[in-house]
């Protein structure tokens, strides 16, 4: 799934353990200009994300997968921290974000967006 569905956002909020959330993004770009389209998305989303407390904690180019099924290497890995799940959902539902969301969808042939929570006691 590339685009967000309201029911998925409602479930995300219903399962909220509280506190910040780090979203794992695994991205596979379309071969015909997907990376460039994603860069346009990144450039455009900056103004919106700043209003919602977004912090990029890691951005990396994907390499050859060492332990995965064939074809499961990702082009890019991104970790994005939000102060809360409510902040994430508010950004996705922000009318300004709605105007640029198509750039993300146009850029990707496949993507994973998964919320993560810290493991208590982990360093």
Coordinates of C-alpha atoms in Angstrom, one line a residue:
X1 CA 0.0 0.0 0.0
X2 CA 1.4 3.4 -1.0
X3 CA -1.4 5.7 0.0
X4 CA -2.8 6.1 3.5
X5 CA -6.3 4.9 4.3
X6 CA -8.4 6.5 7.1
X7 CA -9.1 3.1 8.6
X8 CA -5.4 2.4 8.9
X9 CA -4.8 5.7 10.6
X10 CA -7.7 5.1 13.0
X11 CA -6.2 1.7 13.9
X12 CA -2.8 3.3 14.5
X13 CA -4.4 5.7 17.0
X14 CA -6.5 3.0 18.6
X15 CA -3.4 0.9 19.3
X16 CA -1.4 3.9 20.6
X17 CA 0.8 2.9 23.6
X18 CA 1.5 6.6 24.2
X19 CA 4.7 8.6 23.8
X20 CA 6.7 9.2 20.6
X21 CA 6.7 7.0 17.6
X22 CA 9.4 6.2 15.1
X23 CA 8.1 5.3 11.7
X24 CA 10.2 2.8 9.7
X25 CA 10.1 3.6 6.0
X26 CA 11.3 1.0 3.5
X27 CA 11.2 2.5 0.0
X28 CA 11.5 1.0 -3.4
X29 CA 11.5 3.6 -6.2
X30 CA 9.9 3.4 -9.6
X31 CA 12.6 2.9 -12.2
X32 CA 11.3 5.8 -14.3
X33 CA 12.1 8.8 -12.2
X34 CA 10.9 7.6 -8.8
X35 CA 13.9 8.8 -6.9
X36 CA 13.5 12.3 -8.4
X37 CA 9.8 12.3 -7.6
X38 CA 10.6 11.3 -4.0
X39 CA 13.1 14.2 -3.7
X40 CA 10.3 16.6 -4.8
X41 CA 8.1 15.1 -2.1
X42 CA 10.9 15.5 0.5
X43 CA 11.4 19.1 -0.6
X44 CA 7.7 19.9 -0.4
X45 CA 6.9 18.1 2.9
X46 CA 9.5 20.1 4.9
X47 CA 7.2 23.0 5.6
X48 CA 4.3 20.7 6.6
X49 CA 6.4 18.3 8.7
X50 CA 7.9 21.2 10.8
X51 CA 4.5 22.1 12.1
X52 CA 4.0 18.5 13.4
X53 CA 7.3 18.0 15.2
X54 CA 8.8 15.6 12.7
X55 CA 12.5 14.6 13.1
X56 CA 14.4 12.5 10.6
X57 CA 16.6 10.3 12.7
X58 CA 18.2 8.2 9.9
X59 CA 18.2 8.3 6.1
X60 CA 20.2 5.7 4.2
X61 CA 20.7 4.3 0.7
X62 CA 19.8 0.6 0.6
X63 CA 22.5 -1.9 -0.3
X64 CA 22.5 -5.5 -1.4
X65 CA 20.4 -7.6 1.1
X66 CA 22.6 -10.1 3.0
X67 CA 19.8 -12.2 4.4
X68 CA 16.5 -11.9 2.5
X69 CA 14.4 -13.4 -0.2
X70 CA 15.4 -12.5 -3.8
X71 CA 14.1 -9.0 -4.7
X72 CA 13.8 -7.8 -1.1
X73 CA 16.5 -5.2 -1.1
X74 CA 15.2 -1.7 -0.5
X75 CA 16.4 1.5 -2.3
X76 CA 16.2 3.6 0.8
X77 CA 15.6 3.3 4.5
X78 CA 14.2 6.1 6.6
X79 CA 13.5 6.5 10.3
X80 CA 11.2 9.4 11.2
X81 CA 10.4 10.4 14.8
X82 CA 7.0 12.0 15.7
X83 CA 6.2 13.3 19.1
X84 CA 3.2 11.0 19.1
X85 CA 0.9 9.0 16.8
X86 CA -1.5 11.9 17.0
X87 CA 1.1 14.2 15.5
X88 CA 1.7 11.7 12.7
X89 CA -2.0 11.4 11.9
X90 CA -2.5 15.1 12.1
X91 CA 0.3 15.6 9.5
X92 CA -1.2 13.0 7.2
X93 CA -4.6 14.6 7.5
X94 CA -3.2 18.2 7.1
X95 CA -4.7 19.7 3.9
X96 CA -1.2 21.0 3.0
X97 CA 0.1 17.4 3.2
X98 CA -2.9 16.1 1.1
X99 CA -1.8 18.5 -1.7
X100 CA 1.7 16.8 -1.9
X101 CA 1.0 13.2 -0.9
X102 CA 0.7 12.2 -4.6
X103 CA 4.4 12.8 -5.0
X104 CA 5.2 10.0 -2.6
X105 CA 2.7 7.7 -4.3
X106 CA 4.1 8.5 -7.7
X107 CA 7.7 7.9 -6.6
X108 CA 7.2 4.4 -5.1
X109 CA 6.6 1.0 -6.6
X110 CA 6.6 -0.5 -3.1
X111 CA 6.9 0.8 0.4
X112 CA 6.6 -0.2 4.0
X113 CA 5.6 2.2 6.7
X114 CA 5.6 0.7 10.1
X115 CA 5.3 2.3 13.5
X116 CA 7.9 1.3 16.1
X117 CA 8.1 1.7 19.9
X118 CA 11.2 1.6 22.0
X119 CA 12.0 -1.6 23.8
X120 CA 12.1 -0.8 27.5
X121 CA 15.6 -1.3 29.0
X122 CA 17.3 -1.4 25.7
X123 CA 20.4 0.8 25.2

